[in-house]
């Protein structure tokens, strides 16, 4: 994941405010990392995965991405580690592991 | 050809909104403002005005509906008074901070309790700092002219602020006076079609009204304040353009027979017309007096005001509102503060009267001028004086 | 936005995400999921007016935004009025030829407090005036954004910070306000309840609500791990239990006609729903029985309404 930066803090001066504080760049919050909230992370076992997509469907954080081969991967830049994906997986293909474990 | 017709200020304001070809009107009835939305609803019903009229269930919703309509690029109008403006209060701040050029006429009314549907300036003063451009009208022609002008100035891409047009409840709203209505083609020349540059559309999705965390709120507010103060140039330009097309020239501060006057009286709204007669009477007696009509209330015309009063010895400021426990009427305290750092400045005497529909006759203004001059001569200024109150008013000085 | 779909049986779900990643909903937020699905149902030709609340705060921190559709937030209680202005504004601008004719859905989004408490008046006005809009209430059953204060949508027996369970109190002592029924009482063309545990049902209802001419209301059950105090991975199960116990039945009311979308021959005991949640942990058997009785009664009433319109 490439390092993304936002113009905030000392870089952002009052002249940078758009009229009426309007944000003209749609979806710009996608630059924000929420992966660092995580205390546990999902590990997807490709062997068990049947590409059903339920993990993708139920993820509140849009942190499961569909790959070209039809499998799914977690986007750890965003994944907050809630564990919903592991819970809804009918094949037990997703395990949550503690963040400090490698 | 323009035409001269007899209209209440309420109907004059409605005419202005019609000639401005407003797209959306959202309003809730409240005395003394009701004639404005009634007239507009009638125009829509009769096909004289092609607009959406939203009969909302409260004033809070009236201005909120205007926010929505303005956000998609509609020319938007509402009207209210007194309690209605108070109920709107939080929306009033949002409209200016989000830079929607809504035009709102206020038929100035007192605030409860006790309930009073009658006129004073308490409602206006309660939204003094809300970031709307605000002007006060002297008569029904003003009500028409200022309403039309309000669209022109508020919608200017250099401005994009909402505008409040104040005219006194009953004293103007319900009184018929001759009003000159211009031709539509003159109005169209003055008021170009509204193109809101940030309209909400799926073609270019924008976010209006994101919240301001502490690391950005201050910057947002300063940006708003700088833009708001800068709007004064366009306000003055708008007055000039209005005059060039319609022949009536307005100014932020309007002196009346002030040349060489030692004593000046400052009023706002319809009382200025009564005060003018008092000035004439006194001038005829050889007294050195003059009147200042303060038209532009926000952004406050500091420079123009200081210039207009600098040669006077006494400035009597007449307020139709009490700032409870404060330094006098809100207008006078503002003016004292505006003058404080000036080298040449008059003594300021604050008078409060005309509350909740209490009339001020010519002789009352003569009394105010006499009293004000005497107080300054004696050096006995209190925080404020009162006029027309039965019984001696004591205990005003802190 | 690539316009692709993922197939789930007969259901297609777009891969387009209209609320971007990087939002700040709590870990395991059921509401974030419900919103994501609802926005997929609505597509891009939409204008959303959002009341103050969790969704607003979690998606719009200046100077950035999560929104990929036009979106506006102004205040807490005025969303019904704001969407009225948006709808009326679009309509008249198109009528006057100031904007090309097209279909843009006007959608209001609010929480349970913003809907059934402070925003009720403005919403009632918008329903009554019959604006063409869809109102989505994301119900997490308390003021979660400000720290779990009770609302009129908080269920009986739940402990919140302003109606806490204590020696003398069971927490909330009143039954949840039935907002969907209040919407029905406005005689609007479409009312539905939905839950993200049933994603295709939710998507279909939001889609339908967006397409209906006139006001539509979808009340969306939004499990909240933070406020309801259950583990962050349980949102989907909690939602299912709410439906299967009859606590939050999934139904639709189209032009006044009721239809149950999921009807189990036998409801699961409410205890199964209450047990995993910390907010109900203090409830004794007597209170649970009382809740069971109330649920049975309400469910029977709903079934009677459905039966009214059965062919």
XYZ file of C-alpha atoms in Angstrom, chain C residues 6 45 80 86 89 106 111 123 137 145 176 205 235 253 255 263 265 274 291:
19
model
C -20.737 -9.888 -7.772
C -27.910 9.313 -9.282
C -37.090 16.107 6.497
C -33.785 19.594 -2.365
C -35.621 22.668 -5.896
C -33.647 12.470 -3.043
C -30.352 7.922 13.032
C -40.132 14.378 8.804
C -33.609 5.673 9.422
C -22.518 9.203 18.586
C -39.553 1.293 21.750
C -36.228 -2.436 -0.136
C -23.334 -7.743 14.145
C -46.239 -1.753 3.748
C -49.878 1.537 -0.262
C -42.054 -15.235 8.801
C -43.488 -20.605 11.950
C -30.930 -10.423 24.778
C -40.400 -8.572 26.993
